[in-house]
CSV table of C-alpha atoms in Angstrom, one decimal:
chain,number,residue,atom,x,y,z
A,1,UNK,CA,100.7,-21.0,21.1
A,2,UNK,CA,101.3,-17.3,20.3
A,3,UNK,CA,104.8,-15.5,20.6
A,4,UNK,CA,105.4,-11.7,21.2
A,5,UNK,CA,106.5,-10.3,18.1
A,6,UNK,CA,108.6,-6.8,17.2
A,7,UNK,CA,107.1,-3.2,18.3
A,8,UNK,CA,107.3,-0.1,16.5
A,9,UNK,CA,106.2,3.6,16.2
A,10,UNK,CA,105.4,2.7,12.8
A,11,UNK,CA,105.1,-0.5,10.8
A,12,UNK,CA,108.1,0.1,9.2
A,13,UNK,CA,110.1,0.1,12.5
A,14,UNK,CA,108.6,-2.6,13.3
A,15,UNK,CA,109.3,-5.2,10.0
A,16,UNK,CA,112.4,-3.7,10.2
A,17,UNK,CA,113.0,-5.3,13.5
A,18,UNK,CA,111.4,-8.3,12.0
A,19,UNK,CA,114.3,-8.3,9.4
A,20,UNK,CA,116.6,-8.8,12.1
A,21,UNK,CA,115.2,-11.5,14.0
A,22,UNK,CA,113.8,-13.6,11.0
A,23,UNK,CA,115.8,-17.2,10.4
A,24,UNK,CA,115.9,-20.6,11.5
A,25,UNK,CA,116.2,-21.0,15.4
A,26,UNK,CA,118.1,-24.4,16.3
A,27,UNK,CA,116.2,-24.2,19.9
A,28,UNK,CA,113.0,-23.6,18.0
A,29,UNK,CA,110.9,-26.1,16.3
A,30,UNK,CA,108.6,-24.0,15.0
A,31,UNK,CA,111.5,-22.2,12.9
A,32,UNK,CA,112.0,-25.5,11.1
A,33,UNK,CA,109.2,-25.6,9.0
A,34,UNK,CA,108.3,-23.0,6.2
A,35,UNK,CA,111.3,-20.4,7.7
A,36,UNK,CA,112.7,-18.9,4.6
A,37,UNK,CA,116.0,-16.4,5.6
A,38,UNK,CA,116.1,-15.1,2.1
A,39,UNK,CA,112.7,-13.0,3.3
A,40,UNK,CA,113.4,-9.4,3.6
A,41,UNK,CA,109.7,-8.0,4.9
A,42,UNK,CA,111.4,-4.4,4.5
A,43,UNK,CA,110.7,-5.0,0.9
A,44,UNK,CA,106.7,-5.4,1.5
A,45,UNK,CA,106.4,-2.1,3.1
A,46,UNK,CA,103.4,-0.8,0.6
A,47,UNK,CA,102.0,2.7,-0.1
A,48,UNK,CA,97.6,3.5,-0.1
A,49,UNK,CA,98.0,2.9,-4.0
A,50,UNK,CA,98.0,-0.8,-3.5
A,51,UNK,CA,94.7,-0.8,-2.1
A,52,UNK,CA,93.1,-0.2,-5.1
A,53,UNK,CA,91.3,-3.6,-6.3
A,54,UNK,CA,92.5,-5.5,-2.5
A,55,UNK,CA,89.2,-7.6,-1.1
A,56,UNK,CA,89.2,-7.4,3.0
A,57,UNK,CA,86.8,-9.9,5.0
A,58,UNK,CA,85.3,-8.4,8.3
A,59,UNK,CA,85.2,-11.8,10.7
A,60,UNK,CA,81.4,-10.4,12.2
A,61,UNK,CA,79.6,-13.2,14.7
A,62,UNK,CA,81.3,-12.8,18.1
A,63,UNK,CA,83.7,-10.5,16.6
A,64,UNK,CA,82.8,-7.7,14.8
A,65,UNK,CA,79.0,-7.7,16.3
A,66,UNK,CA,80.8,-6.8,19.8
A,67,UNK,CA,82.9,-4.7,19.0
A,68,UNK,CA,81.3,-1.3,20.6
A,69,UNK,CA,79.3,1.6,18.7
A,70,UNK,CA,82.5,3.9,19.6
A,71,UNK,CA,85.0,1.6,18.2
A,72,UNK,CA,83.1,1.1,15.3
A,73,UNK,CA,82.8,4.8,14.5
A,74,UNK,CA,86.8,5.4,14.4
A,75,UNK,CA,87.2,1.7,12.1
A,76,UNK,CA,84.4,2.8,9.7
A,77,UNK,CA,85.7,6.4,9.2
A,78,UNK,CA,88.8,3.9,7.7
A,79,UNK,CA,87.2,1.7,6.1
A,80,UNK,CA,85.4,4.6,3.7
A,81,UNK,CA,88.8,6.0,2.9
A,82,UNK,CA,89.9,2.4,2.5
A,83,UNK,CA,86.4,1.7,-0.1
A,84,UNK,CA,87.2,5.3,-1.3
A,85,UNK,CA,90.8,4.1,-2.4
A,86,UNK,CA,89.4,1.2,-4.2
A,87,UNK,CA,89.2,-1.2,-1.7
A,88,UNK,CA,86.3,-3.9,-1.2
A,89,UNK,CA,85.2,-4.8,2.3
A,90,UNK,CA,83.1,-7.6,3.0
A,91,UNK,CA,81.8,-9.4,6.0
A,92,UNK,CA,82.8,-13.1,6.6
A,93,UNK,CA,82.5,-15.8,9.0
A,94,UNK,CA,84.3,-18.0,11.2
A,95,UNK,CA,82.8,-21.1,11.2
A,96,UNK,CA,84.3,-22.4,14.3
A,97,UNK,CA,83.1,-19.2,16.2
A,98,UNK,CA,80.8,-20.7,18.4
A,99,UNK,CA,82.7,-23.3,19.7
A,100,UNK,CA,85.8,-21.4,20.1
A,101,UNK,CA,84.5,-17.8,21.6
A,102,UNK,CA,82.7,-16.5,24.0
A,103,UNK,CA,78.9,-15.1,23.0
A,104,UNK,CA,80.5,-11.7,24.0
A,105,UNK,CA,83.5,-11.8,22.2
A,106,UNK,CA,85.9,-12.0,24.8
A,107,UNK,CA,89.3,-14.0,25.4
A,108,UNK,CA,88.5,-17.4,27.2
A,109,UNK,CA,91.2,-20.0,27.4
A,110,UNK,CA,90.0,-22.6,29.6
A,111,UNK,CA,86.5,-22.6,27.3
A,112,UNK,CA,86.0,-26.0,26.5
A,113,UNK,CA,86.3,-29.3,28.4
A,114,UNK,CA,90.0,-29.9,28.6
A,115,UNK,CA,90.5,-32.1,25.6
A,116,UNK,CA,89.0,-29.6,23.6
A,117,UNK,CA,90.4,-26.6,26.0
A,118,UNK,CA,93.2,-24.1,24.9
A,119,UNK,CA,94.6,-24.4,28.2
A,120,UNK,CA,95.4,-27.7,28.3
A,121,UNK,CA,97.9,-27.2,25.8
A,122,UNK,CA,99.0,-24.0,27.2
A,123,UNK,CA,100.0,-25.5,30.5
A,124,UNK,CA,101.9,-28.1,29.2
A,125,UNK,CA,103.8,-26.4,26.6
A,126,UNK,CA,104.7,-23.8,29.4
A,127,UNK,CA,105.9,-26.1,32.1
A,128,UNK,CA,108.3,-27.7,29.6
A,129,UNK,CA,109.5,-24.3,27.9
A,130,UNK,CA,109.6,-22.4,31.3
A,131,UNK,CA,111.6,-24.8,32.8
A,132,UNK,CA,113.8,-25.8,29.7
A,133,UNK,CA,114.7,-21.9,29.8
A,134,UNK,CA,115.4,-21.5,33.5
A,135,UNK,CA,117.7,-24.7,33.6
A,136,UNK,CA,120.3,-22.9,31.2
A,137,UNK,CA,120.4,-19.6,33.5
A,138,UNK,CA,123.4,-19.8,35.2
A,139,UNK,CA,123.2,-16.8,37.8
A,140,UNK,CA,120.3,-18.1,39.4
A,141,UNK,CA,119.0,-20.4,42.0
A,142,UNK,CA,115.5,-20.2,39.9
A,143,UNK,CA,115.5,-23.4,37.8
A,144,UNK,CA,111.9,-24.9,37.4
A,145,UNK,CA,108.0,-23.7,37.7
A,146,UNK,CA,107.8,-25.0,41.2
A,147,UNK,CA,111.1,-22.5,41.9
A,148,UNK,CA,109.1,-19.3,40.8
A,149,UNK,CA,106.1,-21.0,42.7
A,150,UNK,CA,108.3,-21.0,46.2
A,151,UNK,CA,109.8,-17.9,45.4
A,152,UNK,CA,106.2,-15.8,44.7
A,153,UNK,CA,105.2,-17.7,48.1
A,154,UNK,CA,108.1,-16.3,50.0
A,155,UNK,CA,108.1,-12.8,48.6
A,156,UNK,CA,103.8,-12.9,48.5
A,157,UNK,CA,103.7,-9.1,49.3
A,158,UNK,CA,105.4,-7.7,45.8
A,159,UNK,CA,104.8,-11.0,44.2
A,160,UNK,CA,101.1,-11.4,44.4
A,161,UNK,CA,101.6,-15.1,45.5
A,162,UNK,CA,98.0,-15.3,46.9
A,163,UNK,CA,94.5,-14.0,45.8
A,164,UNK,CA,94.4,-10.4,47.0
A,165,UNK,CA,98.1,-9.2,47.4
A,166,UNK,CA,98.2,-7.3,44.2
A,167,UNK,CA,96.0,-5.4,41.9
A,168,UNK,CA,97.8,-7.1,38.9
A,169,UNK,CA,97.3,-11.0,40.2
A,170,UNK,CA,94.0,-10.6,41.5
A,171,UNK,CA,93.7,-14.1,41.8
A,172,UNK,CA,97.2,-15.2,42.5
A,173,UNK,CA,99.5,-17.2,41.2
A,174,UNK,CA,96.9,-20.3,40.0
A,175,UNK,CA,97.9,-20.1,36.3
A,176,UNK,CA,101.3,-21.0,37.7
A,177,UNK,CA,100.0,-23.8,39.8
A,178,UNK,CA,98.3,-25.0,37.0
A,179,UNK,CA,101.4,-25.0,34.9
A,180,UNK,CA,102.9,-27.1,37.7
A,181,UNK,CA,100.2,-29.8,37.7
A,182,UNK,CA,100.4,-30.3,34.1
A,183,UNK,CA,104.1,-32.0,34.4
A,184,UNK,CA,104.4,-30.9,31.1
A,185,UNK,CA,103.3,-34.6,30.5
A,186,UNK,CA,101.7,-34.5,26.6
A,187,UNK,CA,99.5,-37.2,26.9
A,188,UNK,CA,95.9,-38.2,25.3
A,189,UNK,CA,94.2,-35.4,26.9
A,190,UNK,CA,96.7,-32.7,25.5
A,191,UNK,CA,96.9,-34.0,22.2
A,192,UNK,CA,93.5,-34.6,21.7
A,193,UNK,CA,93.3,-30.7,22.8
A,194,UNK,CA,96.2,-29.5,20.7
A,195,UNK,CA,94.5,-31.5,17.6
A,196,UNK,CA,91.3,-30.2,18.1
A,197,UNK,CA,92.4,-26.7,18.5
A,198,UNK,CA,94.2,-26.2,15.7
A,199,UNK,CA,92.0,-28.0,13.4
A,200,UNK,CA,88.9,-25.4,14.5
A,201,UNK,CA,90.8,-22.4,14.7
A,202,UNK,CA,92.8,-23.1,11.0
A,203,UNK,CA,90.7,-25.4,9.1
A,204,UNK,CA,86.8,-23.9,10.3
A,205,UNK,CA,88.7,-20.4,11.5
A,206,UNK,CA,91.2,-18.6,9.8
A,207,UNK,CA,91.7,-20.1,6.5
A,208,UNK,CA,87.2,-21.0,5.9
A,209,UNK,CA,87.0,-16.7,7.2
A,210,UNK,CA,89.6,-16.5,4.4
A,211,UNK,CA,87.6,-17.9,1.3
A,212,UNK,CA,84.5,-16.2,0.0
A,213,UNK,CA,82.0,-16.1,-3.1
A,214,UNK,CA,83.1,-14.4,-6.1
A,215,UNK,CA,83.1,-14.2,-10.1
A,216,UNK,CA,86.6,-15.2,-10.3
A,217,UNK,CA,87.0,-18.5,-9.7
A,218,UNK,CA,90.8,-17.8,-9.5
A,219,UNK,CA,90.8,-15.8,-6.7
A,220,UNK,CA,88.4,-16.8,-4.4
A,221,UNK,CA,90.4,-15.6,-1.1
A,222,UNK,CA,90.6,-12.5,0.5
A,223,UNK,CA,93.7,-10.6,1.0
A,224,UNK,CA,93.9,-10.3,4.7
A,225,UNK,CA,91.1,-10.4,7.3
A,226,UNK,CA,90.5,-7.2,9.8
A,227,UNK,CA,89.7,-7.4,13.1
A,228,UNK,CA,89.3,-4.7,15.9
A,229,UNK,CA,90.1,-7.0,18.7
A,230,UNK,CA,90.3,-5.2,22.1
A,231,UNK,CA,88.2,-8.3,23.1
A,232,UNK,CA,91.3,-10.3,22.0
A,233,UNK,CA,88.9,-13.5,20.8
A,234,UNK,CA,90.9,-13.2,17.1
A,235,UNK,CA,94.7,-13.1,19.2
A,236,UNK,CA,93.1,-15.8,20.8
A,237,UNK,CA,92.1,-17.7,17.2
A,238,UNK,CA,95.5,-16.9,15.7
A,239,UNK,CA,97.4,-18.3,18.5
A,240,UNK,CA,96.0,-21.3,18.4
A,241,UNK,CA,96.2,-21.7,14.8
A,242,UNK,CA,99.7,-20.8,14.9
A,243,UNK,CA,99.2,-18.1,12.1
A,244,UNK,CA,100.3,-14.5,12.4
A,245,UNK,CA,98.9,-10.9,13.4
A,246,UNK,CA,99.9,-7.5,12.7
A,247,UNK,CA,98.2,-4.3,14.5
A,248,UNK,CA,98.5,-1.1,13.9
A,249,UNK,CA,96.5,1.9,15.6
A,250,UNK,CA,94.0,3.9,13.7
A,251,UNK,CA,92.8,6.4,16.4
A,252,UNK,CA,90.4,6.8,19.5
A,253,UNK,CA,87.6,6.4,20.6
A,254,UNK,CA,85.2,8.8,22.7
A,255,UNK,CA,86.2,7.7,26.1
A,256,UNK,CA,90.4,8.7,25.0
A,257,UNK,CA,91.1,4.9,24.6
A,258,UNK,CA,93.2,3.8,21.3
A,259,UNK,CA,91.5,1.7,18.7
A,260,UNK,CA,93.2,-0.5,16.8
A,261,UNK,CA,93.2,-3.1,13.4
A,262,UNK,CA,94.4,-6.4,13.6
A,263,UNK,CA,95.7,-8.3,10.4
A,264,UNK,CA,95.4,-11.6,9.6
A,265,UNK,CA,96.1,-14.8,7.5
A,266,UNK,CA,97.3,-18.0,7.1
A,267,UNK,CA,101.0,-19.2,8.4
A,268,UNK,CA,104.0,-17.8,6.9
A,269,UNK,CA,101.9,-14.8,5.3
A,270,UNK,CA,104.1,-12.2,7.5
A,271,UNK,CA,104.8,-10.5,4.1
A,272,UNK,CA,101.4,-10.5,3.0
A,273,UNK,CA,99.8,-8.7,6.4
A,274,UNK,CA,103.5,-6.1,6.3
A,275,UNK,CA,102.0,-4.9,3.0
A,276,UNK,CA,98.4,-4.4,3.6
A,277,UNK,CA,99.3,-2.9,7.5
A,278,UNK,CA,101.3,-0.4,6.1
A,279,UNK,CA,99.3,0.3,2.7
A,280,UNK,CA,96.1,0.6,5.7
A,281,UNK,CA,98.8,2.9,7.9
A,282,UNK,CA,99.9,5.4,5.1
A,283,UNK,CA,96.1,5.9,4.3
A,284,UNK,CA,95.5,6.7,8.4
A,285,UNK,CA,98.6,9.5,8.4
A,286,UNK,CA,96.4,10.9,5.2
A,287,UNK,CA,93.4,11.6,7.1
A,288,UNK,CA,95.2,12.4,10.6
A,289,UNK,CA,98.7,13.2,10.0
A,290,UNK,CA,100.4,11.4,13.1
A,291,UNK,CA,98.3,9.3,14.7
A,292,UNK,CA,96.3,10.9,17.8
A,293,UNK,CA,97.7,9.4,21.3
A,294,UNK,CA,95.5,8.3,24.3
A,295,UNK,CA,94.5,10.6,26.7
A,296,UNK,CA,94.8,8.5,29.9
A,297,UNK,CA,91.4,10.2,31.6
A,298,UNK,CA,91.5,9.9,35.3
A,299,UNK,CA,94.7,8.2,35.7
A,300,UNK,CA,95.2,9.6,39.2
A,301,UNK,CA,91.6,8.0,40.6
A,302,UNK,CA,92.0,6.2,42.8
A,303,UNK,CA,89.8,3.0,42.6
A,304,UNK,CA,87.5,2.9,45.8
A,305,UNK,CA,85.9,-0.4,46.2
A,306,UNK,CA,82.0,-0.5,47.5
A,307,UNK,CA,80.1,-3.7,48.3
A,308,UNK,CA,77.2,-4.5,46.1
A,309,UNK,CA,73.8,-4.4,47.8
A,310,UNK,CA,71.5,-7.4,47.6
């Protein structure tokens, strides 16, 4: 599924991290297929001039439709400057939408029965990773799932072992224990999961949100599709797919929160959404210089909790 990428104050800082880390992993599979270490992203780094005659699609049922009014406000201001520098925005569709998110937009990895659940995959893939990692650490007595498992038990009051210890792990470690039960054993249940996920969130996601109705028969695809995914139900696409993101932050909204554009296309398209991220970013710093910063509103509350009434 989906791997933390590079951060940055900027995009450039970011592909520029990217530079370094891009290549062919031995211990990764994934890096075996399409990895081309001639790529230098630091060359895709684009200006607002290239937006001029670029076609965006705006994924809208159970994406864009929940994003809230506030949000919307800070992308739209963008989107005119981003029309006003010759850009085309247009709203598409993923196909797979109701099938693979929530009505309300949010992130849901056990939706689905479990051969047709994100989480089935997740687990298993995590069990054999986690513990393929931890057997190669050699100053520490940690060496499989059940180790962390033991270890959260015996340590429950920083650890959040159990439902209730910690504000972070409200519920515990169960995702763990979940992780455990899996045995990392990829039989007809995860397969049939893993096929099915990837073949709704590429073929009847990403790539059919990808393709829309034009004059030019050539070039019938958009250049990148734009998300504003604090809901995280397009992370949640792309991971599954296997196919990249890039965000970058645009402002904030009334309440002081950041909002935020996502980019996204097909696998291996890095370059594509490192050009149209930082084309979108030098427009932003046009309109608002450096980009505004949370305010953090009533960080020192303290959260009081009251029992609901019948």
């Amino acid at each position: 599924m989906d791997s933390v990428g590079v951060f940055g104050r900027v995009v450039a800082d970011a592909v520029h991290g990217l530079d370094v880390l891009v290549g062919r992993d031995e211990e990764d599979p994934m890096t075996h297929e399409g990895s081309d270490t001639s790529i230098k992203f630091s060359d895709y780094l684009a200006s607002r001039t290239v937006l001029d005659g670029a076609k965006f699609g705006l994924p809208w049922s159970r994406c864009w439709e929940c994003v809230s009014p506030q949000r919307k406000d800070v992308a739209m201001q963008i989107f005119k400057a981003m029309e006003n520098a010759g850009a085309t925005i247009i709203r598409t569709e993923f196909p797979c939408a109701g099938n693979r998110i929530a009505q309300d937009g949010s992130w849901d990895w056990k939706r689905g029965e479990a051969t047709e659940s994100e989480f089935t995959v997740v687990t298993t893939d995590a069990y054999t990773d986690i513990n393929s990692y931890l057997s190669q650490l050699s100053e520490s007595s940690v060496k499989s799932v059940e180790d962390i498992i033991t270890y959260n038990s015996n340590n429950a009051g920083t650890e959040g072992a159990k439902p209730g210890d910690i504000p972070a792990f409200p519920s515990g470690q169960d995702n763990l224990q979940e992780i455990a039960n899996s045995r990392g054993i990829e039989d007809e249940t995860y397969n049939r999961a893993l096929r099915y996920t990837r073949d709704e969130c590429r073929r009847r996601g990403i790539d059919a949100a990808l393709q829309f109705e034009g004059n030019d028969p050539g070039a019938n695809e958009f250049d990148a599709l734009i998300l504003c995914d604090r809901n995280g139900a397009g992370q949640q696409l792309a991971a599954q797919a296997g196919y990249p993101i890039i965000t970058i932050p645009i402002g904030i909204d009334t309440a002081g929160f950041p909002v935020s554009l996502s980019f996204q296309h097909k696998a291996w398209q890095e370059r594509t959404l490192v050009k149209w991220a930082s084309a979108v970013e030098d427009l932003v710093h046009e309109i608002q210089g450096w980009r505004p910063m949370p305010e953090y509103r009533n960080f020192h509350a303290k959260n009081i909790p009251i029992n609901s009434i019948p």
